[in-house]
Coordinates of C-alpha atoms in Angstrom, one line a residue:
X23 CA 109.4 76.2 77.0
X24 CA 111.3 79.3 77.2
X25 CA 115.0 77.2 77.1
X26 CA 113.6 75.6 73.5
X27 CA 113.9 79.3 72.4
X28 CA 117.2 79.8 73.9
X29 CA 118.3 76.7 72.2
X30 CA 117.0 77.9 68.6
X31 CA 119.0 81.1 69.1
X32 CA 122.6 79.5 70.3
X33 CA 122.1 77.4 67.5
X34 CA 121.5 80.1 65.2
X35 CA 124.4 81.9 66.1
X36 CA 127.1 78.7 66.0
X37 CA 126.0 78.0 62.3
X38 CA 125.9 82.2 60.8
X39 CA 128.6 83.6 59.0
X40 CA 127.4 87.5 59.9
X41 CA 127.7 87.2 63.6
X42 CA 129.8 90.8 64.6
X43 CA 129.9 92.7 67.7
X44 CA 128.6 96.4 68.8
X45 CA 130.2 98.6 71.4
X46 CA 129.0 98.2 74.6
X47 CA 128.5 101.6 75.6
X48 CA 126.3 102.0 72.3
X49 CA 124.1 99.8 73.9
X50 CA 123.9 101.5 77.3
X51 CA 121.9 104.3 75.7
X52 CA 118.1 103.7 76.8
X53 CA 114.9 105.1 75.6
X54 CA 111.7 106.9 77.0
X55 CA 111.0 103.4 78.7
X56 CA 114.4 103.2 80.5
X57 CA 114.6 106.6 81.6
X58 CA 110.8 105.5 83.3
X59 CA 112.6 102.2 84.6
X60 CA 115.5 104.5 86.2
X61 CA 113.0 106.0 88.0
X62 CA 111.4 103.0 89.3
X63 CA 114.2 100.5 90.5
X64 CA 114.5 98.9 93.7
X65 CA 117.3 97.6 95.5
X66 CA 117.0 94.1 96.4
X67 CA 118.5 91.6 98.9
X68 CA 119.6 88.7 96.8
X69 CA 121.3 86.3 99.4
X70 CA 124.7 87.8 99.9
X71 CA 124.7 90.2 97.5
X72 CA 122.3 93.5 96.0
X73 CA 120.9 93.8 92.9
X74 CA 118.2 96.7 91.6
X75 CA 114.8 95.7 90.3
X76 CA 112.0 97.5 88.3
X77 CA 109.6 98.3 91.1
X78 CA 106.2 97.8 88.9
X79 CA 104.3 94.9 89.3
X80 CA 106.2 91.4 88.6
X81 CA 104.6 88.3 87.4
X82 CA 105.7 84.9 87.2
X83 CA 108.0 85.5 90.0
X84 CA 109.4 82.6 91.7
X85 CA 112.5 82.2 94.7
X86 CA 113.1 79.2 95.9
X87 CA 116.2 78.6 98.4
X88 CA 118.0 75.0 99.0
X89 CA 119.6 74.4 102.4
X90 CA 121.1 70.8 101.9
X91 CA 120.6 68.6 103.5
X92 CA 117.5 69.6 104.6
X93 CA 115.8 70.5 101.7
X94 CA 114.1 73.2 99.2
X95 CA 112.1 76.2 100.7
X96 CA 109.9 78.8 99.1
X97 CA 107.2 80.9 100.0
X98 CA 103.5 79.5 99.4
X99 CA 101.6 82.5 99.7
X100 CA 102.2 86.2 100.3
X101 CA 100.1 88.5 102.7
X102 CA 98.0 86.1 104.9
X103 CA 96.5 86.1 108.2
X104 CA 96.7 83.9 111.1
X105 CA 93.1 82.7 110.5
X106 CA 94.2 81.9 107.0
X107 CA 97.1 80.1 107.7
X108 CA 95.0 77.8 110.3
X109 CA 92.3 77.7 107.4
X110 CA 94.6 76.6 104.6
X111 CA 96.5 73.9 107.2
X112 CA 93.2 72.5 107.8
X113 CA 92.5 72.2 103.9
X114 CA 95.2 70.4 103.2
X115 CA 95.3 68.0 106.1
X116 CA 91.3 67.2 105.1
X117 CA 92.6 66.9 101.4
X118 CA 95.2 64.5 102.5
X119 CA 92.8 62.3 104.5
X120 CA 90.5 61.9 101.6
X121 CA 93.2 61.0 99.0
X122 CA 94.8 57.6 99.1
X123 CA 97.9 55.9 97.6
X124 CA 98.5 53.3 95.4
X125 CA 97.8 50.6 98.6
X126 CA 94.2 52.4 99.1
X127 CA 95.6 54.2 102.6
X128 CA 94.9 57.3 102.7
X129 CA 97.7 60.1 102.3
X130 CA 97.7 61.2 105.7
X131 CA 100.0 60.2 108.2
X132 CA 100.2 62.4 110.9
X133 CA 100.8 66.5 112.0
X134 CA 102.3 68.3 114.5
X135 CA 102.2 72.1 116.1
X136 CA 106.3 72.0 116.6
X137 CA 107.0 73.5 120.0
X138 CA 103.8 75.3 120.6
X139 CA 104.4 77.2 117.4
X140 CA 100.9 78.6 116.5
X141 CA 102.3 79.8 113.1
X142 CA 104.0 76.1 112.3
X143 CA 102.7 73.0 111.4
X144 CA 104.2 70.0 109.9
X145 CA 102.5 67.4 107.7
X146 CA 103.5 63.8 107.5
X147 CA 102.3 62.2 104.2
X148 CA 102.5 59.4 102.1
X149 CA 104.0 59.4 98.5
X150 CA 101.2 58.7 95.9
X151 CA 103.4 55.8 93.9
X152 CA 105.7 53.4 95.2
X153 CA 104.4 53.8 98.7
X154 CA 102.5 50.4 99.3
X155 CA 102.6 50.4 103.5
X156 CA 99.6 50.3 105.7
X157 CA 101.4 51.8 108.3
X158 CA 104.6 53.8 108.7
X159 CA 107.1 51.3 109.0
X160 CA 106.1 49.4 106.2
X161 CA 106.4 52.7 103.9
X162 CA 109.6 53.1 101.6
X163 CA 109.3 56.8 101.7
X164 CA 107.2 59.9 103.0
X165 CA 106.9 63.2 102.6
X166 CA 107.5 66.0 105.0
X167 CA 105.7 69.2 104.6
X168 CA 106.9 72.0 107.5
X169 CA 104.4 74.9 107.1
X170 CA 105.6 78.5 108.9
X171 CA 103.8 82.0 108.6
X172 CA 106.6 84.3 108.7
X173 CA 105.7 88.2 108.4
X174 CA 102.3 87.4 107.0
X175 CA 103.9 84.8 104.2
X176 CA 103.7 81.5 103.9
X177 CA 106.7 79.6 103.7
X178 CA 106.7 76.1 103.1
X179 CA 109.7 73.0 103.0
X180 CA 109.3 70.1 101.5
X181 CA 111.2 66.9 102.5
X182 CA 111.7 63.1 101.1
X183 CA 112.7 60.7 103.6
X184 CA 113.2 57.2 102.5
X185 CA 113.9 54.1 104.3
X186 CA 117.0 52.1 104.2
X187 CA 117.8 49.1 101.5
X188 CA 118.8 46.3 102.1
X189 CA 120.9 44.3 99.5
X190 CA 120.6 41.3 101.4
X191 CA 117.2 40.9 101.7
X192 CA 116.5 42.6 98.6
X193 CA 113.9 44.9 100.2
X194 CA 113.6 48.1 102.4
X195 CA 114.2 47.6 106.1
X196 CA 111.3 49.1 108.3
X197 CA 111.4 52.7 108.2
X198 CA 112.9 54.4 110.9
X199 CA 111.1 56.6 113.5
X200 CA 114.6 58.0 114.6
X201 CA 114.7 59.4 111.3
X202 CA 111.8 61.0 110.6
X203 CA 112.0 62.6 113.9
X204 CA 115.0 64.2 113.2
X205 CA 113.8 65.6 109.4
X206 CA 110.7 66.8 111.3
X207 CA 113.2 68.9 113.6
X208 CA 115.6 70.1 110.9
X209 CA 112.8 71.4 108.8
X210 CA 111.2 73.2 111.3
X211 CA 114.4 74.4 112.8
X212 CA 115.5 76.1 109.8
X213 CA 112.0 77.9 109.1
X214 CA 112.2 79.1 112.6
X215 CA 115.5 80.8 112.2
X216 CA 114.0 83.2 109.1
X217 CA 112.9 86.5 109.8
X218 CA 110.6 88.5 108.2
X219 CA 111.6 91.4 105.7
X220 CA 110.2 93.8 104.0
X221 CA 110.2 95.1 100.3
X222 CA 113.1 97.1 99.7
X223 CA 114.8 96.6 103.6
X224 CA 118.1 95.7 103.1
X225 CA 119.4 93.9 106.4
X226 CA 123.0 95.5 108.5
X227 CA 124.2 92.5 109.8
X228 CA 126.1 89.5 108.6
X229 CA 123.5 87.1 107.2
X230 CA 121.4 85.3 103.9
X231 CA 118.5 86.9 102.1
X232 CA 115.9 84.8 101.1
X233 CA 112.4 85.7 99.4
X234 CA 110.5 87.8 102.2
X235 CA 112.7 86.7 104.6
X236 CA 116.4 87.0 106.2
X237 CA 118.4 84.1 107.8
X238 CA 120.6 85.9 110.4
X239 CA 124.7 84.8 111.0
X240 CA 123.8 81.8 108.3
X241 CA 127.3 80.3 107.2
X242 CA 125.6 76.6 105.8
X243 CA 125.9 75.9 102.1
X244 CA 122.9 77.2 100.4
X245 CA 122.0 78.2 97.1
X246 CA 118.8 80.1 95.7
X247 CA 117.2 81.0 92.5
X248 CA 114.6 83.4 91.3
X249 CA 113.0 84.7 88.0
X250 CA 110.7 87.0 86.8
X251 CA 109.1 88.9 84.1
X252 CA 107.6 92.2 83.7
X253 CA 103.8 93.2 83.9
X254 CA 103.6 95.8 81.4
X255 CA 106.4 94.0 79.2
X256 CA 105.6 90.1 79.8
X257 CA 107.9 89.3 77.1
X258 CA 111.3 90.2 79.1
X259 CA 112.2 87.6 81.8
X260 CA 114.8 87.9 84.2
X261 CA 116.8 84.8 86.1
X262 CA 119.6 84.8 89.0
X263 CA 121.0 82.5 90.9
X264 CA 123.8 82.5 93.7
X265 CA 125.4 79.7 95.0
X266 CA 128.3 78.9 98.1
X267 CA 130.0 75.7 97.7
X268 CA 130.7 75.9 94.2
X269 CA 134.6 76.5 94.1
X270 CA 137.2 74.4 96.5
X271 CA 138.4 77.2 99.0
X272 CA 142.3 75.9 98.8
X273 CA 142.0 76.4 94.8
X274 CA 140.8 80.2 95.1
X275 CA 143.4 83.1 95.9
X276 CA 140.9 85.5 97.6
X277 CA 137.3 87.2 98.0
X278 CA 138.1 89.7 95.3
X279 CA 140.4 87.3 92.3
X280 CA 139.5 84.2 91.5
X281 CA 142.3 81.7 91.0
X282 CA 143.9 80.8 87.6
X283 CA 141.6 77.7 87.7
X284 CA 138.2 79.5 88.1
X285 CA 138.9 81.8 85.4
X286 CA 139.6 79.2 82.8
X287 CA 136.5 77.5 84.7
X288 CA 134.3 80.5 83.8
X289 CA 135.9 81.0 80.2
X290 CA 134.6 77.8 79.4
X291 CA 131.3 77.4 80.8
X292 CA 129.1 79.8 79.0
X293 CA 130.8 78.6 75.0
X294 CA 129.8 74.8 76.3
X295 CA 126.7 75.7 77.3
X296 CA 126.1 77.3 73.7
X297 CA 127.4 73.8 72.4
X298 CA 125.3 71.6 74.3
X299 CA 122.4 73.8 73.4
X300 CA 123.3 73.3 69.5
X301 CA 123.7 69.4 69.9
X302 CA 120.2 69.4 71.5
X303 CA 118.3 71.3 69.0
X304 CA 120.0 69.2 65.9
X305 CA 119.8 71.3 62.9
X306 CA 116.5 73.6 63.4
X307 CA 116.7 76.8 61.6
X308 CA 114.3 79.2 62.8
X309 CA 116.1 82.8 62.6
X310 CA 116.4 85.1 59.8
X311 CA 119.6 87.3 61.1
X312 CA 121.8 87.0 64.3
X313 CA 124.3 90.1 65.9
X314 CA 126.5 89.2 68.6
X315 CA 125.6 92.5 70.3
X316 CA 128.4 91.8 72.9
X317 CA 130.5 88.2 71.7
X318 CA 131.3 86.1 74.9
X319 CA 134.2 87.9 77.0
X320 CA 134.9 88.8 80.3
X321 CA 133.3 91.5 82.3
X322 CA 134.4 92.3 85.5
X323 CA 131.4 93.7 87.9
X324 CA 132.9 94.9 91.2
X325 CA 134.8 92.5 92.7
X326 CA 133.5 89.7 90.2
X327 CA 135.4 88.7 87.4
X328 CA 133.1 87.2 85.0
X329 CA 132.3 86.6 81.6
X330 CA 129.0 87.7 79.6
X331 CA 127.4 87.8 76.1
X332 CA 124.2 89.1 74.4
X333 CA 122.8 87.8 71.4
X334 CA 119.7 89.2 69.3
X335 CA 117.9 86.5 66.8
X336 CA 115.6 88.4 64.2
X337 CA 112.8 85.8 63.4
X338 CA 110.3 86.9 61.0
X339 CA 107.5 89.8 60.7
X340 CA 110.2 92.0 62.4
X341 CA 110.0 89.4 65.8
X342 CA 112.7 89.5 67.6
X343 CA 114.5 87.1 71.0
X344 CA 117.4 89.1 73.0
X345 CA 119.0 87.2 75.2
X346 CA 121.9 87.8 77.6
X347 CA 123.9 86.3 80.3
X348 CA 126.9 86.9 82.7
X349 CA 128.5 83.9 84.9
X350 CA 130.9 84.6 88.1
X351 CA 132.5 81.2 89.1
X352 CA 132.9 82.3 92.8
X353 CA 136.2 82.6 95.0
X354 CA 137.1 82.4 98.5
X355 CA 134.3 84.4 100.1
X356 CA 131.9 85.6 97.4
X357 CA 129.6 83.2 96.0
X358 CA 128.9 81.4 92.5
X359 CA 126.7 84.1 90.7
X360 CA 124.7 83.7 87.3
X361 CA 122.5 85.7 85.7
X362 CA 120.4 85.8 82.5
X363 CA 117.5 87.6 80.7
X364 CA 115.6 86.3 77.9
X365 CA 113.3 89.3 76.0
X366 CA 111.1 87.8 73.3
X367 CA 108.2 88.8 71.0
X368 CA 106.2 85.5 71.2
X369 CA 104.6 83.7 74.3
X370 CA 107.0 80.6 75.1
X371 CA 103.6 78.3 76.4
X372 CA 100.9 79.4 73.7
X373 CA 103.0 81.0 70.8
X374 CA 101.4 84.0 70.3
X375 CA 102.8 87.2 69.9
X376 CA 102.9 89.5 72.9
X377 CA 100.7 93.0 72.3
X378 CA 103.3 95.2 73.5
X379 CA 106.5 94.6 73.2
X380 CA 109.8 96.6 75.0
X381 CA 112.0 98.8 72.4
X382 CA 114.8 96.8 71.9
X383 CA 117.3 99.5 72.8
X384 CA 115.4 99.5 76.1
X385 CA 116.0 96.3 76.8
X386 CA 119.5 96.5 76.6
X387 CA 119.8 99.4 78.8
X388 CA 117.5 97.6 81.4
X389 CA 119.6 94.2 81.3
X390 CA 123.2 96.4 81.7
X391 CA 121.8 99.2 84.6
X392 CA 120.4 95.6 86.8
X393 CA 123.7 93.8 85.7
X394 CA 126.2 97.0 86.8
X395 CA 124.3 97.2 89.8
X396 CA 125.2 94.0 91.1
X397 CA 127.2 94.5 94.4
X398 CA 128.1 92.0 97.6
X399 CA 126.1 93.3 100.5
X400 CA 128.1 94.9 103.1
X401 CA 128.5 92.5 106.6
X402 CA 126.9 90.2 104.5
X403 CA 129.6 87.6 105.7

């Protein structure tokens, strides 16, 4: 796993004696391959804020967005019809039927068309262990699966709902009706308010981007995530995540400053991260040479006072891992922001080493022009 790697290279660095730093600026200065990325970056819609993308092909590439308490959405598939959608619904719902649980009842509980929604379906299932009802009041938990085609993609929320416990009878009490009801109407409610949106549209008024999609005057708590890597350059893979909710509003001074306490929160949290990362690996000693290209410090980014680092781990036969990372801890009004890249020579599933490989000083240049362009969204709020 790609974090394994991470691990080996904090590690590295906490135990060498040669770590120094570079200038910054030095490492601004791309190659032939950047000045082709310059010409190729897109701007995109990251929940509040924008961030510019290469525009070739990504692989890999995931978003997910959590809306608690409702649940975890993503997008299932891109660029489907309506006779599709019906098609893959029906799958699923057959699949379901024909699969049972540990009790030897099928899967399938029930599904709906919410509201005469022809793009919307939602799924009631069983959970495949610990679920040991015959029928749905005897079940400790279910699934809910709420299915909506938004724009021609798939996006799809997954909810657990368990019955209550009771300590004094030691078991679950039947499970409510009431309350599945209402998770059926939450997830469906929150589909219904996404719109579609299209590569490289960058919505005017106050809202949340999510992947393919926009969630108009959306003030809930929410966070998302996404990551991906390159086609050409599969080795370099790219991670942010923005979060609300992370920093108590009285402790923060304004939109633009965090307070006193965030900054010694956000001094902190990148070095322990490094530490827990060393006590996890123990004493493995894969690297040949580490350079702090840019030691742990603070980096201010528009209005976001954060702190980032870069690291490079020489491994042997001239191999290489880069990896980088900037942390905001959030204020008043702009969110919890964190992003990383992780540029190695060797496949982190099968071990092998990649067939082409980004120049280093490419790299670099890549990770600082996405990082600098990092910018709140205007009306996003």
């Amino acid at each position: 796993m790609r974090i394994n790697r991470i691990a080996v290279l904090a590690l590295a660095c906490v135990m060498s004696t040669g770590c120094r730093g570079e200038s910054m600026d030095k490492l601004k200065q791309g190659g032939v391959v950047m000045i082709e990325f310059k010409n190729h970056l897109r701007t995109l819609c990251f929940g509040r804020v924008l961030i510019d993308v290469p525009e070739e092909s990504l692989i890999d590439k995931s978003w997910e967005t959590f809306v608690p308490p409702v649940g975890r959405f993503y997008v299932d598939a891109r660029n489907i019809t309506e006779d599709e959608f019906r098609q893959r619904m029906a799958l699923i719902e057959t699949g379901l039927q024909n699969k049972e649980n540990n009790a030897h009842t099928p899967l399938f509980i029930s599904a709906v068309t919410p509201q005469e929604d022809p793009l919307a379906r939602i799924i009631v299932q069983r959970t495949e262990q610990g679920s040991f009802g015959k029928t749905l009041a005897e079940e400790s938990s279910v699934y809910v699966l709420t299915y909506r085609l938004i724009g021609g993609n798939l996006f799809h929320i997954k909810q657990e709902i368990y019955a209550e416990y009771s300590s004094a009878r030691h078991d679950f009490l039947p499970f409510s009706q009431s309350k599945l009801d209402q998770s059926l109407r939450d997830g469906y409610a929150l589909l219904a308010r996404i719109q579609p949106l299209a590569d490289g549209q960058i919505p005017t008024q106050p809202g949340y981007c999510v992947d393919h999609g926009f969630i108009p005057d959306f003030n809930e708590s929410v966070s998302t995530g996404m990551s991906f890597r390159l086609k050409e350059y599969p080795g370099f893979w790219f991670s942010m995540e923005d979060s609300d909710g992370r920093v108590d509003s009285a402790e923060a001074t304004s939109a633009e400053a965090p307070s006193p306490a965030e900054q010694s929160q956000a001094a902190d949290r990148l070095p322990a991260r490094m530490k827990n990362l060393e006590s996890a690996m123990g004493l493995v000693k894969l690297t040949v040479d580490i350079k702090k290209l840019v030691p742990l410090g603070p980096k201010t980014i528009g209005p976001y006072a954060g702190q980032t680092m870069l690291w490079r781990n020489s491994l042997p036969d001239h191999a290489r891992d880069l990896f980088g990372e900037w942390e905001y801890p959030g204020s008043r009004l702009n969110p919890y922001l964190h992003v990383q890249f992780d540029d190695s020579s060797f496949d982190p599933e099968t071990g092998q080493r990649y067939a082409k490989e980004m120049p280093e000083q490419d790299v670099t240049a890549l990770w600082f022009r996405m990082l600098e362009s990092l910018r709140p969204r205007p009306n996003a709020r």
